[in-house]
Amino acid sequence: MERKTNRLLTALMAVLLVSACSEDQLPLYDTATQALNIAKGTAFGAADDYPDSYAFNAYFLGGALTDYELAIPVRLQGTIDAERDRHYRVAVVDSATAGAVSGRHFTLATEQTFRRGLWQDSLRVTIHLQALSDTVNYRLRLALVPGNDFQAGLPAYQFVDIAFTRNLSIAPAFWENNSKLRKISYHPRKCAVFLEVSGLTDPDWTDDGSSVILEYWISLCEQWFQEHEEYDEQGNRLFFS
């Protein structure tokens, strides 16, 4: 009875998915097939929950993070197994990967678990933020690999792209958006210290000028550079001015 209920739930989920999008977005799942698809795009739900790809700048993650774990949704195509965990493999696609070295810039378990009783789980990859260069933009493509528990799913949903960087060589939008910051000569180290002090995670943040918080952050940065000797590429000492 429980297995029959699981099959009915999975079939219902497939019908709901198809009714929520056009036929050219996501074909009807064959519930007789046991496969996985990386859930990306509005065919699976809200764009914020299922981005087509992933991109981030380490400086805008907030806090003093050393590692950042991405949890990428993976959707079941087939019947839910309420009794046992199943496993699937993930591979790095070298031809679509640039700069990112496994074990140095990221850690990926090539065998991952799709837990029992779930119709959606997460593929997890950890980016090592402190190992990232300040000048390199990294790209990483991950792909599902068919195995004993799961066949190949829909071709468009068998891979996912991740772009990441720790680069502030170009001033983020928030620096130009705020008149008080615009008056300060830009340097990546000044921006990095400002982000650490402020905890900002929005590269487009704007202050309307009526808040004292920006002045407070600037004062903290001024104090930081007075207490720490840092120099630009020409050997000139940096001050937050």
PDB file of C-alpha atoms in Angstrom:
ATOM      1  CA  MET A   1       0.000   0.000   0.000  1.00  0.00           C
ATOM      2  CA  GLU A   2       2.831   2.405   0.898  1.00  0.00           C
ATOM      3  CA  ARG A   3       4.625   1.758  -2.400  1.00  0.00           C
ATOM      4  CA  LYS A   4       1.408   2.283  -4.338  1.00  0.00           C
ATOM      5  CA  THR A   5       0.897   5.602  -2.525  1.00  0.00           C
ATOM      6  CA  ASN A   6       4.463   6.648  -3.366  1.00  0.00           C
ATOM      7  CA  ARG A   7       3.885   5.921  -7.051  1.00  0.00           C
ATOM      8  CA  LEU A   8       0.673   7.902  -7.044  1.00  0.00           C
ATOM      9  CA  LEU A   9       2.357  10.868  -5.356  1.00  0.00           C
ATOM     10  CA  THR A  10       5.183  10.842  -7.849  1.00  0.00           C
ATOM     11  CA  ALA A  11       2.806  10.660 -10.800  1.00  0.00           C
ATOM     12  CA  LEU A  12       0.790  13.538  -9.364  1.00  0.00           C
ATOM     13  CA  MET A  13       3.980  15.579  -8.949  1.00  0.00           C
ATOM     14  CA  ALA A  14       4.838  14.986 -12.601  1.00  0.00           C
ATOM     15  CA  VAL A  15       1.411  16.158 -13.750  1.00  0.00           C
ATOM     16  CA  LEU A  16       1.672  19.288 -11.618  1.00  0.00           C
ATOM     17  CA  LEU A  17       5.096  20.066 -13.058  1.00  0.00           C
ATOM     18  CA  VAL A  18       3.854  19.783 -16.598  1.00  0.00           C
ATOM     19  CA  SER A  19       0.726  21.836 -15.946  1.00  0.00           C
ATOM     20  CA  ALA A  20       2.893  24.612 -14.480  1.00  0.00           C
ATOM     21  CA  CYS A  21       5.012  25.054 -17.600  1.00  0.00           C
ATOM     22  CA  SER A  22       4.850  24.739 -21.353  1.00  0.00           C
ATOM     23  CA  GLU A  23       5.557  21.409 -23.035  1.00  0.00           C
ATOM     24  CA  ASP A  24       8.790  22.675 -24.550  1.00  0.00           C
ATOM     25  CA  GLN A  25      10.153  23.480 -21.089  1.00  0.00           C
ATOM     26  CA  LEU A  26       9.821  20.134 -19.348  1.00  0.00           C
ATOM     27  CA  PRO A  27       8.365  16.944 -20.856  1.00  0.00           C
ATOM     28  CA  LEU A  28       6.161  14.651 -18.792  1.00  0.00           C
ATOM     29  CA  TYR A  29       8.263  12.506 -16.506  1.00  0.00           C
ATOM     30  CA  ASP A  30       8.166   8.776 -17.192  1.00  0.00           C
ATOM     31  CA  THR A  31       7.578   7.409 -13.703  1.00  0.00           C
ATOM     32  CA  ALA A  32       8.799   3.976 -14.827  1.00  0.00           C
ATOM     33  CA  THR A  33      12.268   5.483 -15.211  1.00  0.00           C
ATOM     34  CA  GLN A  34      14.585   5.964 -12.237  1.00  0.00           C
ATOM     35  CA  ALA A  35      16.672   9.041 -13.037  1.00  0.00           C
ATOM     36  CA  LEU A  36      17.770  12.381 -11.620  1.00  0.00           C
ATOM     37  CA  ASN A  37      17.727  15.887 -13.029  1.00  0.00           C
ATOM     38  CA  ILE A  38      19.480  18.992 -11.744  1.00  0.00           C
ATOM     39  CA  ALA A  39      16.570  21.292 -10.952  1.00  0.00           C
ATOM     40  CA  LYS A  40      17.329  24.554 -12.710  1.00  0.00           C
ATOM     41  CA  GLY A  41      15.100  27.078 -14.409  1.00  0.00           C
ATOM     42  CA  THR A  42      11.469  28.077 -13.948  1.00  0.00           C
ATOM     43  CA  ALA A  43      10.276  24.691 -15.194  1.00  0.00           C
ATOM     44  CA  PHE A  44      10.933  23.513 -11.642  1.00  0.00           C
ATOM     45  CA  GLY A  45       9.601  26.496  -9.703  1.00  0.00           C
ATOM     46  CA  ALA A  46      10.564  30.044  -8.732  1.00  0.00           C
ATOM     47  CA  ALA A  47      13.680  31.400 -10.458  1.00  0.00           C
ATOM     48  CA  ASP A  48      15.247  32.357  -7.106  1.00  0.00           C
ATOM     49  CA  ASP A  49      14.964  28.759  -5.898  1.00  0.00           C
ATOM     50  CA  TYR A  50      16.078  27.119  -9.149  1.00  0.00           C
ATOM     51  CA  PRO A  51      18.633  29.351 -10.919  1.00  0.00           C
ATOM     52  CA  ASP A  52      19.800  28.319 -14.379  1.00  0.00           C
ATOM     53  CA  SER A  53      23.381  28.648 -13.123  1.00  0.00           C
ATOM     54  CA  TYR A  54      25.215  29.854 -10.030  1.00  0.00           C
ATOM     55  CA  ALA A  55      27.495  32.875  -9.711  1.00  0.00           C
ATOM     56  CA  PHE A  56      28.930  34.694  -6.725  1.00  0.00           C
ATOM     57  CA  ASN A  57      31.741  36.927  -5.538  1.00  0.00           C
ATOM     58  CA  ALA A  58      33.247  35.613  -2.309  1.00  0.00           C
ATOM     59  CA  TYR A  59      33.470  39.127  -0.911  1.00  0.00           C
ATOM     60  CA  PHE A  60      29.676  39.456  -0.904  1.00  0.00           C
ATOM     61  CA  LEU A  61      28.876  36.302   1.042  1.00  0.00           C
ATOM     62  CA  GLY A  62      29.011  38.122   4.381  1.00  0.00           C
ATOM     63  CA  GLY A  63      31.091  37.266   7.429  1.00  0.00           C
ATOM     64  CA  ALA A  64      34.618  35.901   7.582  1.00  0.00           C
ATOM     65  CA  LEU A  65      33.856  32.698   5.685  1.00  0.00           C
ATOM     66  CA  THR A  66      36.631  30.347   4.674  1.00  0.00           C
ATOM     67  CA  ASP A  67      34.401  27.793   2.914  1.00  0.00           C
ATOM     68  CA  TYR A  68      31.086  28.162   1.110  1.00  0.00           C
ATOM     69  CA  GLU A  69      28.864  25.153   0.478  1.00  0.00           C
ATOM     70  CA  LEU A  70      26.514  25.243  -2.476  1.00  0.00           C
ATOM     71  CA  ALA A  71      23.438  23.028  -2.190  1.00  0.00           C
ATOM     72  CA  ILE A  72      22.126  22.503  -5.724  1.00  0.00           C
ATOM     73  CA  PRO A  73      18.636  20.959  -5.960  1.00  0.00           C
ATOM     74  CA  VAL A  74      18.420  17.571  -7.658  1.00  0.00           C
ATOM     75  CA  ARG A  75      14.945  16.347  -8.610  1.00  0.00           C
ATOM     76  CA  LEU A  76      13.805  12.737  -8.814  1.00  0.00           C
ATOM     77  CA  GLN A  77      12.431  11.395 -12.079  1.00  0.00           C
ATOM     78  CA  GLY A  78      10.622   8.196 -11.166  1.00  0.00           C
ATOM     79  CA  THR A  79       9.207   6.733  -7.971  1.00  0.00           C
ATOM     80  CA  ILE A  80      10.094   7.720  -4.430  1.00  0.00           C
ATOM     81  CA  ASP A  81      11.870   5.013  -2.459  1.00  0.00           C
ATOM     82  CA  ALA A  82      10.751   5.254   1.157  1.00  0.00           C
ATOM     83  CA  GLU A  83      12.960   2.413   2.356  1.00  0.00           C
ATOM     84  CA  ARG A  84      16.524   3.030   1.209  1.00  0.00           C
ATOM     85  CA  ASP A  85      18.956   5.775   0.316  1.00  0.00           C
ATOM     86  CA  ARG A  86      20.142   5.752  -3.263  1.00  0.00           C
ATOM     87  CA  HIS A  87      23.415   7.018  -4.667  1.00  0.00           C
ATOM     88  CA  TYR A  88      24.539   8.906  -7.745  1.00  0.00           C
ATOM     89  CA  ARG A  89      27.824  10.085  -9.160  1.00  0.00           C
ATOM     90  CA  VAL A  90      28.917  13.566 -10.162  1.00  0.00           C
ATOM     91  CA  ALA A  91      31.801  14.484 -12.469  1.00  0.00           C
ATOM     92  CA  VAL A  92      33.651  17.690 -13.297  1.00  0.00           C
ATOM     93  CA  VAL A  93      33.385  18.580 -16.999  1.00  0.00           C
ATOM     94  CA  ASP A  94      36.950  19.683 -17.763  1.00  0.00           C
ATOM     95  CA  SER A  95      36.112  21.297 -21.110  1.00  0.00           C
ATOM     96  CA  ALA A  96      33.741  23.771 -19.406  1.00  0.00           C
ATOM     97  CA  THR A  97      35.859  24.334 -16.279  1.00  0.00           C
ATOM     98  CA  ALA A  98      38.499  27.057 -15.951  1.00  0.00           C
ATOM     99  CA  GLY A  99      40.830  27.959 -13.093  1.00  0.00           C
ATOM    100  CA  ALA A 100      39.129  25.736 -10.521  1.00  0.00           C
ATOM    101  CA  VAL A 101      41.296  22.874  -9.235  1.00  0.00           C
ATOM    102  CA  SER A 102      39.687  20.031  -7.309  1.00  0.00           C
ATOM    103  CA  GLY A 103      40.969  19.733  -3.750  1.00  0.00           C
ATOM    104  CA  ARG A 104      42.398  23.233  -3.831  1.00  0.00           C
ATOM    105  CA  HIS A 105      39.631  25.600  -4.886  1.00  0.00           C
ATOM    106  CA  PHE A 106      36.716  23.230  -4.306  1.00  0.00           C
ATOM    107  CA  THR A 107      35.840  19.877  -2.776  1.00  0.00           C
ATOM    108  CA  LEU A 108      33.289  17.605  -4.414  1.00  0.00           C
ATOM    109  CA  ALA A 109      32.218  14.137  -3.281  1.00  0.00           C
ATOM    110  CA  THR A 110      31.961  12.301  -6.598  1.00  0.00           C
ATOM    111  CA  GLU A 111      29.425   9.910  -5.039  1.00  0.00           C
ATOM    112  CA  GLN A 112      26.445  11.630  -3.442  1.00  0.00           C
ATOM    113  CA  THR A 113      23.347  10.379  -1.646  1.00  0.00           C
ATOM    114  CA  PHE A 114      19.733  10.831  -2.652  1.00  0.00           C
ATOM    115  CA  ARG A 115      17.985  10.193   0.647  1.00  0.00           C
ATOM    116  CA  ARG A 116      15.073   7.848   1.076  1.00  0.00           C
ATOM    117  CA  GLY A 117      11.566   9.270   1.109  1.00  0.00           C
ATOM    118  CA  LEU A 118      12.516  12.414  -0.837  1.00  0.00           C
ATOM    119  CA  TRP A 119      11.490  13.624  -4.281  1.00  0.00           C
ATOM    120  CA  GLN A 120      14.175  16.341  -4.198  1.00  0.00           C
ATOM    121  CA  ASP A 121      17.586  16.430  -2.538  1.00  0.00           C
ATOM    122  CA  SER A 122      20.776  18.496  -2.883  1.00  0.00           C
ATOM    123  CA  LEU A 123      24.043  18.045  -4.728  1.00  0.00           C
ATOM    124  CA  ARG A 124      26.710  19.620  -2.511  1.00  0.00           C
ATOM    125  CA  VAL A 125      30.011  21.203  -3.493  1.00  0.00           C
ATOM    126  CA  THR A 126      32.256  23.277  -1.209  1.00  0.00           C
ATOM    127  CA  ILE A 127      34.194  26.268  -2.533  1.00  0.00           C
ATOM    128  CA  HIS A 128      37.366  27.115  -0.577  1.00  0.00           C
ATOM    129  CA  LEU A 129      37.209  30.903  -0.517  1.00  0.00           C
ATOM    130  CA  GLN A 130      40.603  31.537   1.051  1.00  0.00           C
ATOM    131  CA  ALA A 131      42.315  29.631  -1.760  1.00  0.00           C
ATOM    132  CA  LEU A 132      40.849  31.848  -4.472  1.00  0.00           C
ATOM    133  CA  SER A 133      43.098  34.336  -6.243  1.00  0.00           C
ATOM    134  CA  ASP A 134      42.188  38.026  -6.217  1.00  0.00           C
ATOM    135  CA  THR A 135      42.614  38.201  -9.984  1.00  0.00           C
ATOM    136  CA  VAL A 136      41.128  34.968 -11.360  1.00  0.00           C
ATOM    137  CA  ASN A 137      37.538  34.347 -12.385  1.00  0.00           C
ATOM    138  CA  TYR A 138      36.696  30.663 -11.929  1.00  0.00           C
ATOM    139  CA  ARG A 139      34.265  28.430 -13.821  1.00  0.00           C
ATOM    140  CA  LEU A 140      33.109  24.962 -12.864  1.00  0.00           C
ATOM    141  CA  ARG A 141      30.677  22.623 -14.615  1.00  0.00           C
ATOM    142  CA  LEU A 142      29.294  19.566 -12.807  1.00  0.00           C
ATOM    143  CA  ALA A 143      27.446  16.733 -14.519  1.00  0.00           C
ATOM    144  CA  LEU A 144      25.407  13.778 -13.301  1.00  0.00           C
ATOM    145  CA  VAL A 145      26.735  10.328 -14.198  1.00  0.00           C
ATOM    146  CA  PRO A 146      24.322   7.375 -14.686  1.00  0.00           C
ATOM    147  CA  GLY A 147      24.907   4.471 -12.315  1.00  0.00           C
ATOM    148  CA  ASN A 148      23.291   1.473 -10.657  1.00  0.00           C
ATOM    149  CA  ASP A 149      20.523   3.445  -8.934  1.00  0.00           C
ATOM    150  CA  PHE A 150      19.732   6.074 -11.578  1.00  0.00           C
ATOM    151  CA  GLN A 151      19.687   6.195 -15.359  1.00  0.00           C
ATOM    152  CA  ALA A 152      20.384   9.331 -17.399  1.00  0.00           C
ATOM    153  CA  GLY A 153      17.630  11.914 -17.064  1.00  0.00           C
ATOM    154  CA  LEU A 154      16.615  14.779 -19.350  1.00  0.00           C
ATOM    155  CA  PRO A 155      19.702  15.993 -21.282  1.00  0.00           C
ATOM    156  CA  ALA A 156      19.241  19.716 -20.536  1.00  0.00           C
ATOM    157  CA  TYR A 157      19.200  19.021 -16.793  1.00  0.00           C
ATOM    158  CA  GLN A 158      22.232  16.764 -16.469  1.00  0.00           C
ATOM    159  CA  PHE A 159      24.745  19.543 -15.797  1.00  0.00           C
ATOM    160  CA  VAL A 160      25.066  22.839 -13.942  1.00  0.00           C
ATOM    161  CA  ASP A 161      27.496  25.746 -14.291  1.00  0.00           C
ATOM    162  CA  ILE A 162      29.053  27.609 -11.366  1.00  0.00           C
ATOM    163  CA  ALA A 163      31.014  30.861 -11.747  1.00  0.00           C
ATOM    164  CA  PHE A 164      32.823  32.333  -8.772  1.00  0.00           C
ATOM    165  CA  THR A 165      35.488  34.876  -7.980  1.00  0.00           C
ATOM    166  CA  ARG A 166      37.241  36.747  -5.198  1.00  0.00           C
ATOM    167  CA  ASN A 167      38.031  39.713  -7.357  1.00  0.00           C
ATOM    168  CA  LEU A 168      37.453  43.386  -6.515  1.00  0.00           C
ATOM    169  CA  SER A 169      39.685  44.882  -9.197  1.00  0.00           C
ATOM    170  CA  ILE A 170      36.665  46.736 -10.598  1.00  0.00           C
ATOM    171  CA  ALA A 171      34.702  48.864  -8.146  1.00  0.00           C
ATOM    172  CA  PRO A 172      31.343  47.251  -7.304  1.00  0.00           C
ATOM    173  CA  ALA A 173      28.235  49.285  -8.059  1.00  0.00           C
ATOM    174  CA  PHE A 174      27.676  50.211  -4.405  1.00  0.00           C
ATOM    175  CA  TRP A 175      30.947  52.185  -4.330  1.00  0.00           C
ATOM    176  CA  GLU A 176      29.701  54.496  -7.081  1.00  0.00           C
ATOM    177  CA  ASN A 177      26.107  54.500  -5.781  1.00  0.00           C
ATOM    178  CA  ASN A 178      27.067  56.327  -2.603  1.00  0.00           C
ATOM    179  CA  SER A 179      28.358  59.885  -2.775  1.00  0.00           C
ATOM    180  CA  LYS A 180      30.416  59.549   0.408  1.00  0.00           C
ATOM    181  CA  LEU A 181      32.230  56.502  -0.929  1.00  0.00           C
ATOM    182  CA  ARG A 182      32.712  58.035  -4.372  1.00  0.00           C
ATOM    183  CA  LYS A 183      34.910  60.698  -2.767  1.00  0.00           C
ATOM    184  CA  ILE A 184      37.314  58.005  -1.562  1.00  0.00           C
ATOM    185  CA  SER A 185      39.850  56.803  -4.143  1.00  0.00           C
ATOM    186  CA  TYR A 186      39.076  53.187  -4.963  1.00  0.00           C
ATOM    187  CA  HIS A 187      41.395  50.285  -4.243  1.00  0.00           C
ATOM    188  CA  PRO A 188      40.479  46.596  -3.908  1.00  0.00           C
ATOM    189  CA  ARG A 189      41.923  46.422  -0.383  1.00  0.00           C
ATOM    190  CA  LYS A 190      39.868  49.417   0.728  1.00  0.00           C
ATOM    191  CA  CYS A 191      36.754  47.757  -0.641  1.00  0.00           C
ATOM    192  CA  ALA A 192      37.618  44.431   1.010  1.00  0.00           C
ATOM    193  CA  VAL A 193      38.059  46.056   4.418  1.00  0.00           C
ATOM    194  CA  PHE A 194      34.854  48.050   3.966  1.00  0.00           C
ATOM    195  CA  LEU A 195      32.897  44.864   3.183  1.00  0.00           C
ATOM    196  CA  GLU A 196      34.359  43.108   6.213  1.00  0.00           C
ATOM    197  CA  VAL A 197      33.507  46.052   8.486  1.00  0.00           C
ATOM    198  CA  SER A 198      30.017  46.632   7.109  1.00  0.00           C
ATOM    199  CA  GLY A 199      28.946  43.046   6.471  1.00  0.00           C
ATOM    200  CA  LEU A 200      27.309  44.127   3.191  1.00  0.00           C
ATOM    201  CA  THR A 201      26.222  41.315   0.875  1.00  0.00           C
ATOM    202  CA  ASP A 202      24.492  43.414  -1.817  1.00  0.00           C
ATOM    203  CA  PRO A 203      26.884  44.717  -4.513  1.00  0.00           C
ATOM    204  CA  ASP A 204      24.216  47.249  -5.563  1.00  0.00           C
ATOM    205  CA  TRP A 205      23.552  48.636  -2.069  1.00  0.00           C
ATOM    206  CA  THR A 206      22.634  52.332  -1.915  1.00  0.00           C
ATOM    207  CA  ASP A 207      22.438  54.686   1.039  1.00  0.00           C
ATOM    208  CA  ASP A 208      20.096  57.643   0.656  1.00  0.00           C
ATOM    209  CA  GLY A 209      22.416  59.886   2.694  1.00  0.00           C
ATOM    210  CA  SER A 210      20.103  60.252   5.670  1.00  0.00           C
ATOM    211  CA  SER A 211      21.556  57.326   7.611  1.00  0.00           C
ATOM    212  CA  VAL A 212      24.600  57.642   9.863  1.00  0.00           C
ATOM    213  CA  ILE A 213      25.558  53.998   9.348  1.00  0.00           C
ATOM    214  CA  LEU A 214      27.690  54.723   6.284  1.00  0.00           C
ATOM    215  CA  GLU A 215      29.647  57.420   8.129  1.00  0.00           C
ATOM    216  CA  TYR A 216      30.189  54.967  10.980  1.00  0.00           C
ATOM    217  CA  TRP A 217      31.513  52.297   8.614  1.00  0.00           C
ATOM    218  CA  ILE A 218      33.807  54.818   6.953  1.00  0.00           C
ATOM    219  CA  SER A 219      35.191  55.890  10.333  1.00  0.00           C
ATOM    220  CA  LEU A 220      35.941  52.267  11.214  1.00  0.00           C
ATOM    221  CA  CYS A 221      37.758  51.808   7.910  1.00  0.00           C
ATOM    222  CA  GLU A 222      39.761  54.995   8.464  1.00  0.00           C
ATOM    223  CA  GLN A 223      40.831  53.660  11.846  1.00  0.00           C
ATOM    224  CA  TRP A 224      41.688  50.239  10.386  1.00  0.00           C
ATOM    225  CA  PHE A 225      44.075  51.670   7.785  1.00  0.00           C
ATOM    226  CA  GLN A 226      45.670  53.930  10.372  1.00  0.00           C
ATOM    227  CA  GLU A 227      46.422  50.883  12.511  1.00  0.00           C
ATOM    228  CA  HIS A 228      47.470  48.552   9.648  1.00  0.00           C
ATOM    229  CA  GLU A 229      50.168  49.382   7.132  1.00  0.00           C
ATOM    230  CA  GLU A 230      49.062  48.384   3.652  1.00  0.00           C
ATOM    231  CA  TYR A 231      50.555  49.546   0.353  1.00  0.00           C
ATOM    232  CA  ASP A 232      49.364  49.817  -3.227  1.00  0.00           C
ATOM    233  CA  GLU A 233      51.156  48.448  -6.302  1.00  0.00           C
ATOM    234  CA  GLN A 234      53.416  51.529  -6.474  1.00  0.00           C
ATOM    235  CA  GLY A 235      54.491  51.202  -2.848  1.00  0.00           C
ATOM    236  CA  ASN A 236      52.312  54.029  -1.533  1.00  0.00           C
ATOM    237  CA  ARG A 237      50.691  53.460   1.817  1.00  0.00           C
ATOM    238  CA  LEU A 238      46.932  53.085   1.665  1.00  0.00           C
ATOM    239  CA  PHE A 239      44.609  55.256   3.733  1.00  0.00           C
ATOM    240  CA  PHE A 240      40.844  55.236   3.612  1.00  0.00           C
ATOM    241  CA  SER A 241      40.651  58.657   1.950  1.00  0.00           C
TER     242      SER A 241
END
